Each structure stands twice: as structure tokens, then as C-alpha cells.
Coordinates of C-alpha atoms and ligand atoms in Angstrom, one line a residue:
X9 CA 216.8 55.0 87.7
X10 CA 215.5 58.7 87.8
X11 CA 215.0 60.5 90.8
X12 CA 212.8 63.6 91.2
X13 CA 216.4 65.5 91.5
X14 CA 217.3 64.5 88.0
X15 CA 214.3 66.4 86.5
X16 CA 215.1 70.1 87.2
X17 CA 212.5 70.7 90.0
X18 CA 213.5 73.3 92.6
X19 CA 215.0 72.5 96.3
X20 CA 211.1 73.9 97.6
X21 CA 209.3 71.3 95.2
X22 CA 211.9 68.7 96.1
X23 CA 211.8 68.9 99.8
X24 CA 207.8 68.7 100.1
X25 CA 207.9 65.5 97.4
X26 CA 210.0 64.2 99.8
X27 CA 207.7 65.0 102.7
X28 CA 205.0 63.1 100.6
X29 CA 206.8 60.6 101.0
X30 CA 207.4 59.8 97.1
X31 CA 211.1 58.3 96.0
X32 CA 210.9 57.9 92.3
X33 CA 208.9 59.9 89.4
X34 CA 206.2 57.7 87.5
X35 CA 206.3 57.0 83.8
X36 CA 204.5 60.5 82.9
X37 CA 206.3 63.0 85.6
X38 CA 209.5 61.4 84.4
X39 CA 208.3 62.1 80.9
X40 CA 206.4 65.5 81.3
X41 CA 208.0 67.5 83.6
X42 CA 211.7 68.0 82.4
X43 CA 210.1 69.6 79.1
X44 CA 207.7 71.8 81.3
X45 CA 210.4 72.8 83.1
X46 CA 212.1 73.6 79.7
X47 CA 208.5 75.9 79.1
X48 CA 207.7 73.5 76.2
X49 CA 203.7 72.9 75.6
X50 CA 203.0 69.0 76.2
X51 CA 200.7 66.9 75.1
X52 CA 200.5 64.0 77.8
X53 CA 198.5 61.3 77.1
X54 CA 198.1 59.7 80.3
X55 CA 194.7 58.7 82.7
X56 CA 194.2 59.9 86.7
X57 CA 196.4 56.9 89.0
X58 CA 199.5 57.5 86.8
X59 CA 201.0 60.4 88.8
X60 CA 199.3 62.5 86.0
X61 CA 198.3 65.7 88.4
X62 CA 202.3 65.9 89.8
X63 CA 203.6 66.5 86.5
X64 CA 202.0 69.4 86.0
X65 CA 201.9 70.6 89.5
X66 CA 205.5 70.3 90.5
X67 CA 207.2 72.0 87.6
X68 CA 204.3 75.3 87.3
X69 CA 205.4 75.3 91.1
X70 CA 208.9 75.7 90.5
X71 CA 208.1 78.1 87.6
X72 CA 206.1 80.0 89.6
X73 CA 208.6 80.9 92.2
X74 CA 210.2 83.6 90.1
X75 CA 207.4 86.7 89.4
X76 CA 204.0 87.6 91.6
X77 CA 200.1 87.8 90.8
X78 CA 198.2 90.9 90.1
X79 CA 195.0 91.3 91.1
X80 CA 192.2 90.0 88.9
X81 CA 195.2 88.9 86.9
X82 CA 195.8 85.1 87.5
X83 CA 199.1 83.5 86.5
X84 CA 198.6 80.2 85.4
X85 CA 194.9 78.6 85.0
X86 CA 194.4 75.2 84.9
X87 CA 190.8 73.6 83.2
X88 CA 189.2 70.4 85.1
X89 CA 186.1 69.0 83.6
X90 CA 184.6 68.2 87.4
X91 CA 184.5 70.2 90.4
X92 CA 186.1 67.1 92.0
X93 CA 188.9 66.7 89.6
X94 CA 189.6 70.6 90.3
X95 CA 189.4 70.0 94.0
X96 CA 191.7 67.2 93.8
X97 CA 194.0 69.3 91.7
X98 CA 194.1 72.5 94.0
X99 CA 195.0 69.6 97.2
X100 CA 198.0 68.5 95.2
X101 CA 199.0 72.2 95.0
X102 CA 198.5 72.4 99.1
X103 CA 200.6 69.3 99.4
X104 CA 203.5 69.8 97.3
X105 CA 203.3 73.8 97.2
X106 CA 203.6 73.7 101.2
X107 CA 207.1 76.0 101.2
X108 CA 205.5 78.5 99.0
X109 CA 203.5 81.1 99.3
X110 CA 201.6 80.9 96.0
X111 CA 197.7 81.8 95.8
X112 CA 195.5 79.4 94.7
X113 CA 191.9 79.9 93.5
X114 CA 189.5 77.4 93.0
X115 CA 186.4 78.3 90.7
X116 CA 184.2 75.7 90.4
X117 CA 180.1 75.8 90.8
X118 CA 178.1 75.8 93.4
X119 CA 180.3 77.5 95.7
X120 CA 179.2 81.0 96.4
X121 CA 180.6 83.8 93.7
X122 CA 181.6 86.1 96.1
X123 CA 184.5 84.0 98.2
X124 CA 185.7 83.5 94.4
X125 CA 185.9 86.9 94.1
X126 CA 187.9 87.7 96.6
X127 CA 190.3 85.6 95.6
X128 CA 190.5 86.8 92.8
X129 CA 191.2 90.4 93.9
X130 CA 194.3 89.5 95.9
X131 CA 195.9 88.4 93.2
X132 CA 195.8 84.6 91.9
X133 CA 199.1 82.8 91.2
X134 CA 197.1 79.5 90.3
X135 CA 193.2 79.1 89.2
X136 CA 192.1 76.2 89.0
X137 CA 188.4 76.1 87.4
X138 CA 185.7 74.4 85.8
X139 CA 185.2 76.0 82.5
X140 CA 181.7 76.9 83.2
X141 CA 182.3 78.7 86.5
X142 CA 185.2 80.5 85.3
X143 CA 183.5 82.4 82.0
X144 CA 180.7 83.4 84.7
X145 CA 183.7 85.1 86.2
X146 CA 185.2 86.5 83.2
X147 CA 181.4 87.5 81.8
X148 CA 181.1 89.4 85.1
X149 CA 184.4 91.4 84.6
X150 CA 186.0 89.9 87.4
X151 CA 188.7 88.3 85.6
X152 CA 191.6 89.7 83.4
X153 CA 193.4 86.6 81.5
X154 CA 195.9 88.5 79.4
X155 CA 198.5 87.5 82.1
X156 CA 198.2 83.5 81.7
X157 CA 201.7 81.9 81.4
X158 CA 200.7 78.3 81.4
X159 CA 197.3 77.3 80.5
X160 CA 196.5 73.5 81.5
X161 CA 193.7 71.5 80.0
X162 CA 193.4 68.5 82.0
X163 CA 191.5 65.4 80.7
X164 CA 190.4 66.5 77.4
X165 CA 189.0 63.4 76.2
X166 CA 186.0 64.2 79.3
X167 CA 185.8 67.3 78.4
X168 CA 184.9 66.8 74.9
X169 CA 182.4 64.1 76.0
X170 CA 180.9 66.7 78.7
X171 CA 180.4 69.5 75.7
X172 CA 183.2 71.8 77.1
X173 CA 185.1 72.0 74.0
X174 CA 183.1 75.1 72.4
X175 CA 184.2 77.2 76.0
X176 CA 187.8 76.2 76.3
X177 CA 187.8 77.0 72.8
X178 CA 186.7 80.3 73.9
X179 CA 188.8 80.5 76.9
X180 CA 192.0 80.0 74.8
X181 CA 191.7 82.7 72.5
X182 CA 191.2 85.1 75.9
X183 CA 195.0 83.8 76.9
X184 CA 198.1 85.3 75.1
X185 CA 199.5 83.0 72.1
X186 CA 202.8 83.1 73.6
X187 CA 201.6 81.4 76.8
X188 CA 202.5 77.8 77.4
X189 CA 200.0 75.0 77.3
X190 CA 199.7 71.7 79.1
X191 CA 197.3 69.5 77.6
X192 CA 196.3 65.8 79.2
X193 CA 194.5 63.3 77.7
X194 CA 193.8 59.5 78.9
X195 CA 193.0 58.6 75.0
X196 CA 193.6 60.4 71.8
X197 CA 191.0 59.6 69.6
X198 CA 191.0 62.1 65.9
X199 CA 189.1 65.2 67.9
X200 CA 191.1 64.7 70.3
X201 CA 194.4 65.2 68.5
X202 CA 193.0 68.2 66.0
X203 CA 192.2 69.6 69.6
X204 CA 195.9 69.5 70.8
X205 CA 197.0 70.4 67.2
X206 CA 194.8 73.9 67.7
X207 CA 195.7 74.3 71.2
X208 CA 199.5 73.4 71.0
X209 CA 202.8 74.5 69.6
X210 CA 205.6 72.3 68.8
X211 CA 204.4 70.2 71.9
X212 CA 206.5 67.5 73.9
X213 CA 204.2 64.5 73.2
X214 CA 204.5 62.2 76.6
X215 CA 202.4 59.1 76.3
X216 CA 202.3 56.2 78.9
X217 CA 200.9 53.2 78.9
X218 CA 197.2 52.4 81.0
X219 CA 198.2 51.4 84.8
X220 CA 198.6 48.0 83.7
X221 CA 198.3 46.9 87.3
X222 CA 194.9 47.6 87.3
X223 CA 193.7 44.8 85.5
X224 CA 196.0 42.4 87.0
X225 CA 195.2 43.0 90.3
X226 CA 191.5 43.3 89.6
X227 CA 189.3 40.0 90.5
X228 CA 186.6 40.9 87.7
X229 CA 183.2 39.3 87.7
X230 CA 179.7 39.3 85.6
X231 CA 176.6 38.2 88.0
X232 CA 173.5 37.0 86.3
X233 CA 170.5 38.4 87.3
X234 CA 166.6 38.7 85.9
X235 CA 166.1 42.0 84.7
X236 CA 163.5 44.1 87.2
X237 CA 165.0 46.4 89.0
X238 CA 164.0 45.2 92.2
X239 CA 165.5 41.8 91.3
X240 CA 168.8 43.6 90.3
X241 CA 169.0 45.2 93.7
X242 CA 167.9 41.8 95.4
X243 CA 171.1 40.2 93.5
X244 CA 173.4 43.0 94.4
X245 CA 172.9 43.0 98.2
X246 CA 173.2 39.1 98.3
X247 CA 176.5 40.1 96.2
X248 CA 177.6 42.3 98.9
X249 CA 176.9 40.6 102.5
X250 CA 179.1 37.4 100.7
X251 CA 181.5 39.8 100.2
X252 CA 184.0 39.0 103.5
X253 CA 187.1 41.4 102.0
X254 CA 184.8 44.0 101.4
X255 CA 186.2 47.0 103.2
X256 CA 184.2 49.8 101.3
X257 CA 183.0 50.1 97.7
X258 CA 181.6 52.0 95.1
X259 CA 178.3 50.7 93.6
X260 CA 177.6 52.4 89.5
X261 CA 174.3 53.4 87.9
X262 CA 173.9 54.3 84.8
X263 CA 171.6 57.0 85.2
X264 CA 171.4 59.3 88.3
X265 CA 168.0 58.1 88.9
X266 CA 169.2 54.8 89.9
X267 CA 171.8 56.4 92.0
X268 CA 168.9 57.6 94.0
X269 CA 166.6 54.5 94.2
X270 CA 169.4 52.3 94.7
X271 CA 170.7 54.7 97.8
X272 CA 167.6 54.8 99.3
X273 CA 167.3 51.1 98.6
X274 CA 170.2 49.9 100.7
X275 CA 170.0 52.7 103.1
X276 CA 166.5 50.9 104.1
X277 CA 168.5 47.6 104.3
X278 CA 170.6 48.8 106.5
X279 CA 174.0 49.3 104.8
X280 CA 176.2 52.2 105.3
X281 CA 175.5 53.8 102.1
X282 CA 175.7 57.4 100.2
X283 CA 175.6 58.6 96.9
X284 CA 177.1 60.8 94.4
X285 CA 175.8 62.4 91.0
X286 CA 176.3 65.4 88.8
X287 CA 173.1 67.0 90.4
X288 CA 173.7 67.3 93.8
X289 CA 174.7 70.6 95.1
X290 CA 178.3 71.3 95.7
X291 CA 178.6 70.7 99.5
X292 CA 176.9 67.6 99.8
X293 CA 178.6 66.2 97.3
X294 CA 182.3 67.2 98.9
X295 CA 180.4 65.9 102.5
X296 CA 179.3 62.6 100.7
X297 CA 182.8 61.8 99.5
X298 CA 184.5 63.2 102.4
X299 CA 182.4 60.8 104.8
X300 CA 183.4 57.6 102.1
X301 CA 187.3 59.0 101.9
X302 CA 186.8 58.7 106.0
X303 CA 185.4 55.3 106.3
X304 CA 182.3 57.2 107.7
X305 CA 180.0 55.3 104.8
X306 CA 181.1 52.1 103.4
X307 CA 179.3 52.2 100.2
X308 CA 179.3 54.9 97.6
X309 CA 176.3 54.7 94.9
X310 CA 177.4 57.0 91.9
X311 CA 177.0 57.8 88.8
X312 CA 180.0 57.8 85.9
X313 CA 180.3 61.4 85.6
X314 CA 180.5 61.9 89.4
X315 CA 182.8 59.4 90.0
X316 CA 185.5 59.8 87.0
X317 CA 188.6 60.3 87.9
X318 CA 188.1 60.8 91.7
X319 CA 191.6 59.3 93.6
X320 CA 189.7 57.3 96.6
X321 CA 192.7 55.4 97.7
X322 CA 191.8 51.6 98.9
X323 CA 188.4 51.1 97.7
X324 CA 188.1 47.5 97.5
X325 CA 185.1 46.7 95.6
X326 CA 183.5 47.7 92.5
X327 CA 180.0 47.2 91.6
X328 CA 178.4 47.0 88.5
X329 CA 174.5 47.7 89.4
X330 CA 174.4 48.2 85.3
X331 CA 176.7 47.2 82.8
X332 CA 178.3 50.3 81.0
X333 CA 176.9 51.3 77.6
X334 CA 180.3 52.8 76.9
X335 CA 183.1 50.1 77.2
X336 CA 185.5 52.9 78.2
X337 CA 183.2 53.6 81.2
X338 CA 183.8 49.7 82.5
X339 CA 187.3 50.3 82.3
X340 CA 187.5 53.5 84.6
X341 CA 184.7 52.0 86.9
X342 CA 187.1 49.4 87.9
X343 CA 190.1 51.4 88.2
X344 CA 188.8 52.7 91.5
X345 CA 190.1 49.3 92.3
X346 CA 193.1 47.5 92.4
X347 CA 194.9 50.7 92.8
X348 CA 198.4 51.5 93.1
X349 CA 199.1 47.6 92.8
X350 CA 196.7 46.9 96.0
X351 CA 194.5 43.9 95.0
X352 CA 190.5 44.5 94.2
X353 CA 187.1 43.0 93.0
X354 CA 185.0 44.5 90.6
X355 CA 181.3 42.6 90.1
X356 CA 179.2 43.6 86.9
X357 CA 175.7 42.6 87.2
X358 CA 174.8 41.3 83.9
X359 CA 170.8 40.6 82.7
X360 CA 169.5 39.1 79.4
X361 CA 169.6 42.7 77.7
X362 CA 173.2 42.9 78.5
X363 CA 174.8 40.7 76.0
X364 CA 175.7 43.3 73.0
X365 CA 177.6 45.6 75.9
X366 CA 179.2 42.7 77.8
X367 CA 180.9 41.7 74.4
X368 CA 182.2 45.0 73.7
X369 CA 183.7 45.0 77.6
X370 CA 185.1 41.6 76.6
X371 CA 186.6 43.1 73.0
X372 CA 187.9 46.2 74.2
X373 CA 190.0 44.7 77.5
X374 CA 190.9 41.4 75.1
X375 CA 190.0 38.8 78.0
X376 CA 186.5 37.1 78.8
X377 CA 185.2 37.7 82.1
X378 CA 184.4 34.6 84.4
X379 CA 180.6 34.4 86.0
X380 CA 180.4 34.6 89.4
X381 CA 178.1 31.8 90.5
X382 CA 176.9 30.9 86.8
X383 CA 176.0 32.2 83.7
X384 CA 172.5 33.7 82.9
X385 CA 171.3 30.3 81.8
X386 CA 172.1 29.2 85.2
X387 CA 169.4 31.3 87.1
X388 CA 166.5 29.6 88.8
X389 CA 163.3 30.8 87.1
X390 CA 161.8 35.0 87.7
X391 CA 159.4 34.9 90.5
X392 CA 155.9 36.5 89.3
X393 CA 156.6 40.1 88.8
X394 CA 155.4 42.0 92.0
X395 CA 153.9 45.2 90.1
X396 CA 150.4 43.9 90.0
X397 CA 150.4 43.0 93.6
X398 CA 152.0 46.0 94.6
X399 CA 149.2 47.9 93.0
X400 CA 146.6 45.5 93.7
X401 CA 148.0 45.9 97.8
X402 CA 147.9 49.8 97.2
X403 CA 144.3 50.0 96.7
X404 CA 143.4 47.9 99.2
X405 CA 145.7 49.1 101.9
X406 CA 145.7 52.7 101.4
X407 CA 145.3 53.6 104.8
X408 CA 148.1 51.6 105.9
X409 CA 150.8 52.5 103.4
X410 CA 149.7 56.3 104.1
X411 CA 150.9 55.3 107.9
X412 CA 154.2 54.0 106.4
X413 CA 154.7 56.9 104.2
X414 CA 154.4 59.3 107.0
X415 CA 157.2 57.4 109.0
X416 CA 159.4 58.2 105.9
X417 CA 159.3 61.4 106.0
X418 CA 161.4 63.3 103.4
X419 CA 161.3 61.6 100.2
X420 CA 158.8 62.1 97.5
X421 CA 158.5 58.5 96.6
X422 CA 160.8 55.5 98.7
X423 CA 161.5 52.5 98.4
X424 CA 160.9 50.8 101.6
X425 CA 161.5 47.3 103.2
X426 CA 158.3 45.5 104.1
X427 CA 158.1 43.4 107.5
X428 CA 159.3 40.2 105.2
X429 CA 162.5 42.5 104.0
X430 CA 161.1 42.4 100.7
X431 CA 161.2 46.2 98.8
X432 CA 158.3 48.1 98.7
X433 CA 157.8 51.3 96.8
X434 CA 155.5 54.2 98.5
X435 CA 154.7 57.4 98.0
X436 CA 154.7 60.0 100.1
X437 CA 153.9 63.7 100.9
X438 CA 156.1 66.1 100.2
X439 CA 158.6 66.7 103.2
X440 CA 158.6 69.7 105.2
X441 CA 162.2 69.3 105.7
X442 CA 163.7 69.2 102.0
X443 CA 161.0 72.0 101.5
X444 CA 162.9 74.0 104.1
X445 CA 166.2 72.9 102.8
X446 CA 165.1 74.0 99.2
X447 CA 164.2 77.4 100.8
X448 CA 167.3 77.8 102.2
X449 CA 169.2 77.2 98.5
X450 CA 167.0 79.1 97.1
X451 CA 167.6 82.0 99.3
X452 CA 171.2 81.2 98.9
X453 CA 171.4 81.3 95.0
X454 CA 169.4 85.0 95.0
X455 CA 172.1 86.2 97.3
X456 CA 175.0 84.7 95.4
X457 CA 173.8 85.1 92.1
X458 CA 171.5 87.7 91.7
X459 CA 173.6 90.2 89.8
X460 CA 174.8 88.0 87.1
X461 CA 170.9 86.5 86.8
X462 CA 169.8 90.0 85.4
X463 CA 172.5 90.4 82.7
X464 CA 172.9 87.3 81.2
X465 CA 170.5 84.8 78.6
X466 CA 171.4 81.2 80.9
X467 CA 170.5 80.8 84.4
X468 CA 173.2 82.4 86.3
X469 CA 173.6 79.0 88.7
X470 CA 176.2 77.7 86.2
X471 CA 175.4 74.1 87.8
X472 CA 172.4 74.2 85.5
X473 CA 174.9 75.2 82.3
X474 CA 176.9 72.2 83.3
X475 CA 174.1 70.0 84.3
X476 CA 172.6 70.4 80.7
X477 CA 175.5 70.1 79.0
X478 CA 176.6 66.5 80.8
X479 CA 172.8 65.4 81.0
X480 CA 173.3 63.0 78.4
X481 CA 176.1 61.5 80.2
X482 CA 174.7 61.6 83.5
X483 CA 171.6 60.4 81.8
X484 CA 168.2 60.5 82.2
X485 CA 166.0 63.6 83.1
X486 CA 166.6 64.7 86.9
X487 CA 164.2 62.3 89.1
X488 CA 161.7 63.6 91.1
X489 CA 162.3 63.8 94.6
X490 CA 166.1 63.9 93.8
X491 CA 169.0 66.3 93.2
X492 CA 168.5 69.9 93.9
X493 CA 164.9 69.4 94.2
X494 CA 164.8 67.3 97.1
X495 CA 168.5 67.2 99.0
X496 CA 166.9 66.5 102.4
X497 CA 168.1 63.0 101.6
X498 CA 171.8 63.9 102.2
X499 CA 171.0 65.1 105.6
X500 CA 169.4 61.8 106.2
X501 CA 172.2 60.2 105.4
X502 CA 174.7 62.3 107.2
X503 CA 172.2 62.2 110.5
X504 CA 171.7 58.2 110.0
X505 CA 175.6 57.7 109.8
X506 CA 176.6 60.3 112.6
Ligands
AMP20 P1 196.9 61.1 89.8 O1 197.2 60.3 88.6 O2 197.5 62.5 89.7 O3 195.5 61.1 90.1 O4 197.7 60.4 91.0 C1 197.3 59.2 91.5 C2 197.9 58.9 92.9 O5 199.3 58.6 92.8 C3 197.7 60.0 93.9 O6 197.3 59.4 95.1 C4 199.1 60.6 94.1 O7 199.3 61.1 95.3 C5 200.0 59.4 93.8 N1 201.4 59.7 93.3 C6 201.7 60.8 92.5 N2 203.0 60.7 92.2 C7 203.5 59.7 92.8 C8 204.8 59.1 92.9 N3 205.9 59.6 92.2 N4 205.0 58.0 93.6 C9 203.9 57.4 94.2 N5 202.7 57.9 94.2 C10 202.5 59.0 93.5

């Protein structure tokens, strides 16, 4: 069997995989890292949960131990599509690059430019960036890149769907043509390979299978439900109080507008909840999935592009609040489960419009899914829809719902529970509190961003370049009340949960 010594890694690299406690290589470090080693480019076809981020990791670290950074000349650069992802990467290089003294950089968005910067000036030996955030950089003069060596491209396959093809196309011409070049994909559709084709020269091609343990291990589930939104959420928390394994889990929408009414939904139930999307700003979001890494919040409400890829070890349960449009998308929702050969559940909640996506779930992972307390035909008969009386109870109790609304303070519009626990929707004023909050950011961006605002034809934020680049995959327009307009809710959160 191969051990990490067999591959070529240096005593440094060696002695902190040992630390991590990890014996033997997976399929794709096996695979990769020998050839990086050798400085060939690669073309691994592999998804986040193989071992994926350690085969590019441990061999630039043992590459990197001969030479030293320049300022504003970085040494190797490595391309995430998510600010998570690159977060995720720059902890592996803190873990395993502990008996080195190597410089890492992140860049990703909505941190402030100026920290960057500094970086930067020492001298970076690793940048790890978001495409986005890192042309700011170079736009700005900041940023030399004619001293590249390796050049990764992690998880192509997301960054084609997110539109960051056109920039890293950009990017790659910046780097030297002798440099060497990592590229990772989980699939290899045609783009996808004439990508790697461009990008690549005589490349090691490394491909390993999907985790197959994930669906083994999964427990997968549709659950019938009527269609209303209300109804679905009614379904879902029945779904989780049966739920006795449940330790924590993460709950998908399709669009980030559900995120946020399904958060505030089950935070007025009562759960331990918080959510995750591609509009929140860059803090929260690291707060929000530091508090579920910590156990702090049990349930996670995201959305598909906030959650791919994330390595949460141990979650075990995945809900469905929508079925995927995408089939791909089911399969990477449950992979937060079952990981690492631990045993999970994953519960799609399936309605009447469902039917054409549930069969392409069932084509693509070849099996049918079993119904979790019968099929759609089995469902007792929609109560009345509770629009009209919601209305109807609107006009006549104006004065009390205003009373209501001013007890939930700092949400635009909320979904509330009603003395019976049955939802009710309000609207309220506009919170002083978010207002404050959005003050603050505001403030904050002018400072951080004001220089690049006056010389460029895009919004300097580059949240707002990614944000309308993945909108269509994040879906939806950004909901009122939500996002970067209205963040007190976080703070809600973190207060309720402290
Ligand atoms: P990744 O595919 O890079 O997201 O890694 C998935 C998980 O596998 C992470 O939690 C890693 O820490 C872990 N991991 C990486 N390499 C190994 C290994 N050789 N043995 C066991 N676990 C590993």
C-alpha cells in the first residue's frame, strides 16, 4: 500500500501529515502529487471529500521550500470559485505548512482591501483568491504576477457555472507560459476539457472515482408535501422534531429568498437555526458557519452556491426544503452527509410540481428513492389556503398586527408564529437597528474602497461583480429585507444563540 513517504514529499510536509493524523494517501493525492512533485501540470478530476485540497497543498509546500517571495510578486496563486472554498484552502496550508515559514495571502471579497495589501507587500509565497477579488488587486497595481510558478485552478466545473471562465482566462495570460498549472475538476463535461486543453501542457490526467461511500452510507428520502410554502415548512419541521439521530443539519433552498424566510421561519419556532447565502457579507457568513462548525446552531439554512464544497465534518442530516432543478446539485447536497464513511440522512421534500426533477435525481444516481411516510398520493387532502384569511384578518386587525410587528423588530417583513403556532406573515417598519448596521457597511465600504470606486466602470465592492455573475445560480433577485440590505438578522441570530 502507498504511504505519504512513497510520494516524494519533503521530511517538513511529512512530519505535519503525520501530526494530522493521516496514515495513507487517498486515491487522488496518491495520484496527483508524485507528478506535481515531478512539476508536471495535472488535470485531476476529482470532487471536495476526496483528499482533493492535500494534493495540491502538500507537494507546492515542498516545492516551495527552495526560493523566497518578492514583494507584490506572489509565488504560486491558487483560484477558488467561493470565498469559503479559498478559506478552507488557505487552513490546509496552516495545517500542513506548520514547519514552514511560507506567506500566505488570502484575497477574497468582502474583506477590507487594505489588510490584502499588506500582504501583499511583504512578499506572498501563496495567494489564494477569488478571481474577482484578485483582478481588483491587479487593476489597482498592487499585484505583479510575472513571478507565478504554479498556477491552481480549483473546481473548474463551478467556476464555469459561476461565469468566472472569461477572468481566469484573463488571469492566465498575466502568468508566464512556463509556469506549472494544477487544474481540478469534479466532472469533465466538453467546456470543461477544451478549458484544461487551453490551460494545460502535456498534463498528468488523475481521475478518481465519486466518494462511493457517500451514497451507501446515505439513508435518502423524498417527503410528500402540498405545494404552499407554508405547508412545505409545516412538513419540514414535523420532519425534523421526528428526527431522534439528528445531531445538526443543513436545510437547501433553491433561491436565497427562501433561505431567508425559511430562517426566520424556524428561528420563530424555536430551532437553533442560521443561514448562509451568496449575499451576505463576508463576516457573517464566516460567523454563521463558524457557530454551525461549533455546534453553536444546529441547523444551517443555505443556498447551493453558499454551501458547495464547504468540508463541515459530521453533519448528519440533509434537507431538501426544494428539490434541485439541477440533478448534480442533489448529489452535492447530500454529500454533506454520510461523510468520510460516517452514516447520514438526507430528506427531499417532494410536491406535485416535482415529478420531472425527482426523475432526473432518480436517472442520474441509477436507484429510486423510497418515500418517507407515503407517496404524494398518500397525503390527506390541502387545508383551505390561508392567504385570504390572512388578508381578510389584516384588515380587520390592523392595530393588532402593528403591536406584533413592533415586537419584531428588525425585519422588513417576518414570518411569525401566531398564539395557535400556526405561521403568520407581518410586515413591519423598517428597523433602526439593520439601519444602523447598514450605516456602519456603508461607511466601511467608502473607507475600503473608495479609491478603486473612482477609477473603475463596476462597483468597486467586487461582492456585487460576483453576486451578478452567480445570481442566476443563487437565484432569484435579492429579497427585500435580506442580504446586504438588511443584515441585522445575523445579529439576531448570533444574540438569540449566545
Ligand atoms: P477535501 O477533498 O480536500 O475537501 O478533503 C476532505 C477531508 O478529507 C478533509 O477533512 C481532509 O482533512 C480529509 N483528508 C485529506 N487527506 C486525507 C487523508 N489522506 N486521510 C484521511 N483524511 C484526509
Amino acid at each position: 500500500m502507498t504511504t505519504f513517504a512513497d510520494l516524494g514529499l519533503s521530511q517538513k510536509v511529512l512530519s505535519a501529515v503525520t501530526d494530522a493524523g493521516y496514515t495513507t494517501p487517498t486515491p487522488i493525492q496518491a495520484g496527483a502529487i508524485p507528478f506535481a512533485l515531478q512539476r508536471r501540470d495535472i488535470c485531476g478530476i476529482a470532487q471536495t471529500g476526496t483528499g482533493k485540497t492535500a494534493s495540491f497543498v502538500l507537494p507546492m509546500l515542498s516545492l516551495l521550500e527552495k526560493g523566497r517571495a518578492r514583494a507584490r510578486m506572489p509565488r504560486t496563486l491558487i483560484l477558488e470559485p467561493t470565498r469559503e472554498l479559498a478559506a478552507q484552502v488557505a487552513e490546509n496550508f496552516e495545517k500542513y505548512g506548520k514547519n514552514h515559514r511560507l506567506n500566505v495571502a488570502l484575497l477574497i471579497g468582502g474583506v477590507s482591501f487594505e489588510d490584502q495589501d499588506r500582504k501583499l507587500e511583504r512578499g506572498a509565497d501563496v495567494l489564494i483568491c477569488t478571481p474577482g477579488r484578485l483582478l481588483d488587486h491587479f487593476e489597482r497595481g498592487k499585484l505583479l504576477m510575472s513571478g507565478v510558478e504554479i498556477l491552481v485552478i480549483d473546481e473548474a466545473d463551478r467556476m464555469l457555472d459561476m461565469g468566472f471562465i472569461p477572468d481566469i482566462e484573463r488571469i492566465a495570460k498575466l502568468i508566464p507560459f512556463t509556469r506549472q498549472t494544477l487544474f481540478f475538476s469534479a466532472t469533465m463535461p466538453p467546456e470543461i476539457q477544451k478549458l484544461a486543453d487551453r490551460f494545460l501542457q502535456n498534463p498528468e490526467r488523475v481521475e478518481v472515482a465519486k466518494p462511493a461511500s457517500a451514497s451507501k452510507t446515505i439513508t435518502q428520502r423524498f417527503v410528500a408535501a402540498h405545494g404552499k410554502d407554508y405547508e412545505k415548512r409545516s412538513t419540514l419541521r414535523d420532519l425534523i422534531r421526528s428526527q431522534e439521530e439528528l445531531k445538526n443539519a443543513i436545510i437547501f433552498c433553491n433561491r436565497k429568498k427562501d433561505v431567508a424566510d425559511l430562517f426566520r421561519s424556524l428561528e420563530r419556532h424555536g430551532f437553533s437555526v442560521g443561514a448562509l447565502h451568496g449575499d451576505m457579507d463576508q463576516r457573517s457568513r464566516t460567523t454563521m458557519l463558524q457557530n454551525f462548525r461549533d455546534g453553536q446552531l444546529q441547523l444551517l439554512v443555505a443556498s447551493d452556491v453558499a454551501a458547495r464544497g464547504l468540508d463541515i465534518p459530521d453533519v448528519s442530516h440533509v434537507f431538501n426544503f426544494d428539490v434541485p432543478i439541477h440533478a448534480d446539485d442533489y448529489v452535492h447536497r447530500i454529500g454533506r452527509t454520510g461523510r468520510a464513511g460516517r452514516a447520514g440522512a438526507a430528506f427531499t421534500i417532494v410536491t406535485s410540481r416535482d415529478q420531472k426533477f425527482t426523475d432526473a435525481i432518480e436517472k442520474l444516481i441509477g436507484e429510486k428513492i423510497e418515500w418517507h411516510n407515503g407517496d404524494l398520493s398518500a397525503l390527506p387532502p390541502a387545508e383551505p389556503s390561508r392567504d385570504d384569511d390572512r388578508s381578510r384578518r389584516k384588515g380587520r386587525d390592523r392595530d393588532k398586527d402593528r403591536g406584533r410587528s413592533k415586537r419584531h423588530q428588525g425585519h422588513k417583513s417576518d414570518i411569525g408564529v401566531d398564539d395557535n403556532g400556526a405561521e403568520t406573515i407581518e410586515a413591519a417598519p423598517a428597523p433602526v437597528r439593520a439601519e444602523s448596521v447598514k450605516q456602519e457597511r456603508k461607511a466601511d465600504n467608502n473607507k475600503t474602497h473608495n479609491n478603486a470606486r473612482n477609477s473603475r466602470p463596476y462597483p468597486a465592492n467586487d461582492d456585487n461583480r460576483e453576486r451578478r455573475r452567480y445570481r442566476d445560480h443563487d437565484d432569484g433577485p435579492t429579497p427585500i429585507g435580506f442580504g446586504d440590505e438588511i443584515p441585522a438578522f445575523m445579529l439576531i441570530t448570533a444574540n438569540a444563540k449566545a
